[in-house]
CSV table of C-alpha atoms in Angstrom, one decimal:
chain,number,residue,atom,x,y,z
A,765,UNK,CA,5.3,17.4,6.9
A,766,UNK,CA,5.5,15.1,3.9
A,767,UNK,CA,5.1,11.3,4.1
A,768,UNK,CA,5.9,9.1,1.1
A,769,UNK,CA,4.5,5.6,1.5
A,770,UNK,CA,5.8,2.8,-0.8
A,771,UNK,CA,3.2,0.1,-0.9
A,772,UNK,CA,1.5,-2.5,-3.1
A,773,UNK,CA,-2.1,-2.8,-3.4
A,774,UNK,CA,-2.2,-6.6,-2.8
A,775,UNK,CA,0.4,-6.6,0.2
A,776,UNK,CA,-1.6,-7.4,3.4
A,777,UNK,CA,0.8,-5.5,5.7
A,778,UNK,CA,0.5,-2.4,3.5
A,779,UNK,CA,-3.3,-2.2,4.3
A,780,UNK,CA,-2.6,-2.8,8.0
A,781,UNK,CA,0.1,-0.2,7.9
A,782,UNK,CA,-2.0,2.4,6.2
A,783,UNK,CA,-4.7,1.9,8.9
A,784,UNK,CA,-2.1,2.2,11.7
A,785,UNK,CA,-0.6,5.5,10.3
A,786,UNK,CA,-4.0,6.9,9.8
A,787,UNK,CA,-4.8,6.0,13.6
A,788,UNK,CA,-1.6,7.8,14.6
A,789,UNK,CA,-2.5,11.0,12.5
A,790,UNK,CA,-5.8,11.1,14.1
A,791,UNK,CA,-4.0,11.4,17.4
A,792,UNK,CA,-1.4,13.9,16.1
A,793,UNK,CA,-2.0,17.4,17.0
A,794,UNK,CA,-0.7,18.6,13.7
A,795,UNK,CA,-2.3,16.2,11.4
A,796,UNK,CA,-3.7,19.0,9.1
A,797,UNK,CA,0.0,20.0,8.2
A,798,UNK,CA,0.8,16.5,7.1
A,799,UNK,CA,0.6,15.3,3.4
A,800,UNK,CA,0.6,11.6,2.7
A,801,UNK,CA,1.6,10.4,-0.9
A,802,UNK,CA,1.4,7.0,-2.0
A,803,UNK,CA,4.4,5.5,-4.1
A,804,UNK,CA,4.0,2.5,-6.5
A,805,UNK,CA,5.7,-0.8,-5.6
A,806,UNK,CA,5.0,-4.2,-7.1
A,807,UNK,CA,6.0,-7.1,-5.2
A,808,UNK,CA,5.8,-9.3,-8.2
A,809,UNK,CA,5.9,-7.3,-11.4
A,810,UNK,CA,5.4,-10.7,-13.3
A,811,UNK,CA,2.4,-11.8,-11.6
A,812,UNK,CA,-0.2,-13.4,-13.9
A,813,UNK,CA,-3.5,-12.2,-14.5
A,814,UNK,CA,-6.3,-14.7,-14.4
A,815,UNK,CA,-4.2,-17.4,-13.3
A,816,UNK,CA,-7.2,-19.1,-11.6
A,817,UNK,CA,-5.1,-20.1,-8.5
A,818,UNK,CA,-6.1,-19.3,-5.1
A,819,UNK,CA,-3.8,-17.3,-2.7
A,820,UNK,CA,-3.4,-20.4,-0.4
A,821,UNK,CA,-2.0,-22.3,-3.6
A,822,UNK,CA,0.1,-19.6,-4.4
A,823,UNK,CA,1.6,-19.1,-1.0
A,824,UNK,CA,2.1,-22.9,-0.6
A,825,UNK,CA,4.0,-23.1,-3.8
A,826,UNK,CA,6.2,-19.9,-3.0
A,827,UNK,CA,7.1,-21.1,0.4
A,828,UNK,CA,7.2,-24.8,-0.1
A,829,UNK,CA,4.7,-25.5,2.4
A,830,UNK,CA,1.3,-27.5,2.5
A,831,UNK,CA,-2.0,-25.8,1.7
A,832,UNK,CA,-3.0,-26.2,5.3
A,833,UNK,CA,0.2,-24.3,6.5
A,834,UNK,CA,-0.4,-21.6,4.0
A,835,UNK,CA,-4.1,-21.3,5.4
A,836,UNK,CA,-2.9,-21.2,9.0
A,837,UNK,CA,-0.5,-18.2,8.0
A,838,UNK,CA,-3.2,-16.4,6.4
A,839,UNK,CA,-5.6,-17.1,9.2
A,840,UNK,CA,-3.0,-15.2,11.6
A,841,UNK,CA,-2.9,-12.3,9.2
A,842,UNK,CA,-6.6,-12.1,9.0
A,843,UNK,CA,-6.7,-11.8,12.8
A,844,UNK,CA,-4.2,-8.9,12.7
A,845,UNK,CA,-6.2,-7.1,10.2
A,846,UNK,CA,-9.3,-7.6,12.2
A,847,UNK,CA,-7.6,-5.7,15.1
A,848,UNK,CA,-7.4,-2.8,12.7
A,849,UNK,CA,-10.9,-3.0,11.6
A,850,UNK,CA,-10.1,-4.5,8.3
A,851,UNK,CA,-11.7,-7.7,7.0
A,852,UNK,CA,-9.5,-10.1,4.9
A,853,UNK,CA,-10.9,-13.0,3.0
A,854,UNK,CA,-8.0,-15.1,1.7
A,855,UNK,CA,-10.2,-17.9,0.8
A,856,UNK,CA,-11.7,-16.0,-2.0
A,857,UNK,CA,-9.0,-13.4,-2.9
A,858,UNK,CA,-8.1,-13.1,-6.6
A,859,UNK,CA,-4.2,-13.0,-6.8
A,860,UNK,CA,-3.2,-10.8,-9.9
A,861,UNK,CA,-0.9,-8.3,-11.3
A,862,UNK,CA,-1.1,-4.7,-9.9
A,863,UNK,CA,0.4,-2.7,-12.5
A,864,UNK,CA,-3.0,-1.3,-13.9
A,865,UNK,CA,-4.3,-0.4,-10.4
A,866,UNK,CA,-1.1,1.4,-9.7
A,867,UNK,CA,-1.3,3.4,-13.0
A,868,UNK,CA,-5.0,4.3,-12.3
A,869,UNK,CA,-3.8,5.5,-8.8
A,870,UNK,CA,-1.3,8.0,-10.5
A,871,UNK,CA,-4.3,9.3,-12.6
A,872,UNK,CA,-6.2,9.5,-9.4
A,873,UNK,CA,-3.4,11.5,-7.7
A,874,UNK,CA,-3.7,14.3,-10.5
A,875,UNK,CA,-7.3,14.5,-9.6
A,876,UNK,CA,-6.5,14.8,-5.8
A,877,UNK,CA,-8.0,11.4,-5.1
A,878,UNK,CA,-5.0,9.1,-4.8
A,879,UNK,CA,-5.8,8.1,-1.1
A,880,UNK,CA,-9.5,7.5,-2.1
A,881,UNK,CA,-8.3,5.3,-5.0
A,882,UNK,CA,-5.8,3.3,-3.0
A,883,UNK,CA,-8.3,2.7,-0.2
A,884,UNK,CA,-11.1,1.6,-2.6
A,885,UNK,CA,-8.9,-0.9,-4.4
A,886,UNK,CA,-7.3,-2.3,-1.5
A,887,UNK,CA,-10.8,-2.8,0.0
A,888,UNK,CA,-11.9,-4.3,-3.3
A,889,UNK,CA,-9.0,-6.8,-3.3
A,890,UNK,CA,-8.8,-7.9,0.5
A,891,UNK,CA,-12.7,-7.7,1.4
A,892,UNK,CA,-14.6,-8.0,-1.8
A,893,UNK,CA,-12.5,-10.4,-3.5
A,894,UNK,CA,-12.6,-8.3,-6.7
A,895,UNK,CA,-10.2,-8.8,-9.6
A,896,UNK,CA,-8.2,-5.7,-9.3
A,897,UNK,CA,-6.6,-6.0,-12.6
A,898,UNK,CA,-9.8,-6.3,-14.5
A,899,UNK,CA,-10.4,-3.1,-16.4
A,900,UNK,CA,-14.3,-2.9,-16.0
A,901,UNK,CA,-13.8,-3.5,-12.3
A,902,UNK,CA,-11.2,-0.7,-11.9
A,903,UNK,CA,-13.2,1.7,-14.0
A,904,UNK,CA,-16.2,1.1,-11.7
A,905,UNK,CA,-14.0,1.6,-8.6
A,906,UNK,CA,-12.7,4.8,-10.2
A,907,UNK,CA,-16.2,6.1,-10.7
A,908,UNK,CA,-17.2,5.3,-7.2
A,909,UNK,CA,-14.5,7.6,-5.8
A,910,UNK,CA,-15.3,10.4,-8.0
A,911,UNK,CA,-13.2,9.9,-11.1
A,912,UNK,CA,-14.3,10.3,-14.7
A,913,UNK,CA,-15.0,6.8,-15.9
A,914,UNK,CA,-14.2,7.4,-19.6
A,915,UNK,CA,-10.7,9.0,-18.6
A,916,UNK,CA,-10.1,6.1,-16.3
A,917,UNK,CA,-10.8,3.7,-19.0
A,918,UNK,CA,-8.4,5.5,-21.4
A,919,UNK,CA,-5.7,5.4,-18.8
A,920,UNK,CA,-6.0,1.5,-18.4
A,921,UNK,CA,-6.4,0.9,-22.1
A,922,UNK,CA,-3.6,3.4,-23.4
A,923,UNK,CA,-0.9,2.2,-20.9
A,924,UNK,CA,-0.8,5.7,-19.4
A,925,UNK,CA,1.5,6.4,-16.3
A,926,UNK,CA,3.5,3.1,-16.7
A,927,UNK,CA,6.6,5.4,-16.5
A,928,UNK,CA,5.5,6.8,-13.1
A,929,UNK,CA,5.0,3.3,-11.7
A,930,UNK,CA,8.4,2.4,-12.8
A,931,UNK,CA,9.9,5.5,-11.6
A,932,UNK,CA,8.3,5.0,-8.1
A,933,UNK,CA,9.8,1.6,-8.0
A,934,UNK,CA,13.2,2.7,-9.1
A,935,UNK,CA,13.2,5.6,-6.6
A,936,UNK,CA,12.3,3.1,-3.8
A,937,UNK,CA,15.1,0.8,-5.0
A,938,UNK,CA,17.6,3.8,-4.8
A,939,UNK,CA,16.9,4.6,-1.1
A,940,UNK,CA,16.9,1.0,0.2
A,941,UNK,CA,13.2,-0.1,-0.1
A,942,UNK,CA,13.4,-3.9,0.0
A,943,UNK,CA,9.9,-4.7,1.5
A,944,UNK,CA,6.7,-2.7,1.7
A,945,UNK,CA,5.1,-0.8,3.4
A,946,UNK,CA,7.9,1.7,3.7
A,947,UNK,CA,7.4,5.2,5.0
A,948,UNK,CA,9.6,8.2,4.5
A,949,UNK,CA,9.2,11.4,6.5
A,950,UNK,CA,10.3,14.6,4.9
A,951,UNK,CA,12.7,12.7,2.6
A,952,UNK,CA,14.8,12.3,5.7
A,953,UNK,CA,13.5,9.7,8.1
A,954,UNK,CA,12.4,6.2,7.1
A,955,UNK,CA,10.2,3.7,8.9
A,956,UNK,CA,10.0,0.1,7.5
A,957,UNK,CA,7.0,-2.1,8.0
A,958,UNK,CA,3.5,-1.8,9.5
A,959,UNK,CA,4.6,-0.4,13.0
A,960,UNK,CA,2.1,-0.1,15.9
A,961,UNK,CA,0.1,3.0,15.9
A,962,UNK,CA,1.9,4.2,19.0
A,963,UNK,CA,5.3,3.9,17.1
A,964,UNK,CA,3.9,6.0,13.9
A,965,UNK,CA,2.8,8.7,16.6
A,966,UNK,CA,6.3,8.8,18.2
A,967,UNK,CA,7.8,9.1,14.7
A,968,UNK,CA,5.2,12.1,13.8
A,969,UNK,CA,6.3,13.8,16.9
A,970,UNK,CA,9.9,13.4,16.6
A,971,UNK,CA,9.8,14.6,12.9
A,972,UNK,CA,7.9,17.4,13.9
A,973,UNK,CA,10.6,18.6,16.2
A,974,UNK,CA,13.3,18.1,13.8
A,975,UNK,CA,11.7,19.4,10.4
A,976,UNK,CA,14.2,22.2,10.1
A,977,UNK,CA,17.2,19.8,10.3
A,978,UNK,CA,18.9,18.4,7.1
A,979,UNK,CA,19.9,14.7,7.1
A,980,UNK,CA,20.0,11.9,4.7
A,981,UNK,CA,17.3,9.1,5.0
A,982,UNK,CA,17.7,7.5,8.5
A,983,UNK,CA,15.6,4.4,9.5
A,984,UNK,CA,14.1,5.6,12.7
A,985,UNK,CA,13.0,2.1,13.8
A,986,UNK,CA,16.2,0.2,13.0
A,987,UNK,CA,16.0,-1.7,16.2
A,988,UNK,CA,12.5,-2.8,15.6
A,989,UNK,CA,11.6,-5.3,12.7
A,990,UNK,CA,8.2,-4.2,11.4
A,991,UNK,CA,5.9,-6.4,9.5
A,992,UNK,CA,6.2,-6.0,5.8
A,993,UNK,CA,6.0,-8.0,2.5
A,994,UNK,CA,9.1,-8.5,0.2
A,995,UNK,CA,10.0,-10.5,-2.7
A,996,UNK,CA,10.7,-13.5,-0.4
A,997,UNK,CA,7.6,-12.9,1.8
A,998,UNK,CA,3.9,-12.3,1.4
């Protein structure tokens, strides 16, 4: 079984959704037969690097709310993340552009370490409050997951894999991805949002039974609104 996951590194529901899918896979009897592939999706391709703005300031401006209201919103999300064993520190997060981190993930994919790279960068952003657009930081993270630091630096400095990032984004648009995380099972069944672990397990078992059937992409959870980020949220 193949699961394609469209996500953005700075999307809070993407990290939560990643954990919930992993939890479902741990309970899935055939987890060794499942391949998970991450697809790049930038929620804001025009996001600034080094803006100096806090996450709360950006959210307040984006949604026309007060700083305190923005903080209350992120506090709720922090509690949800905590339930999945994740620590979010919105007070010190560094909002930034994610293209370089996505490009690096494609290099990691060629080395068989995409999941490791995505996990490390997400942890760096949400928990360690690191600047995940800074090349020195990204090279250090790449080295930590076992990638060659000089090759990683070349990827970043030479603009490699930019086409792959764009291709993922365009592919997502073509199949109707409007918010992330977005999960596609066997190129046939889609699940939108950070669904509960039990819901992911139910989908895994359903797809397992129907793997031989041919069908267009179908949203299995169309009657359940999952938590996700889009251009108009997060």
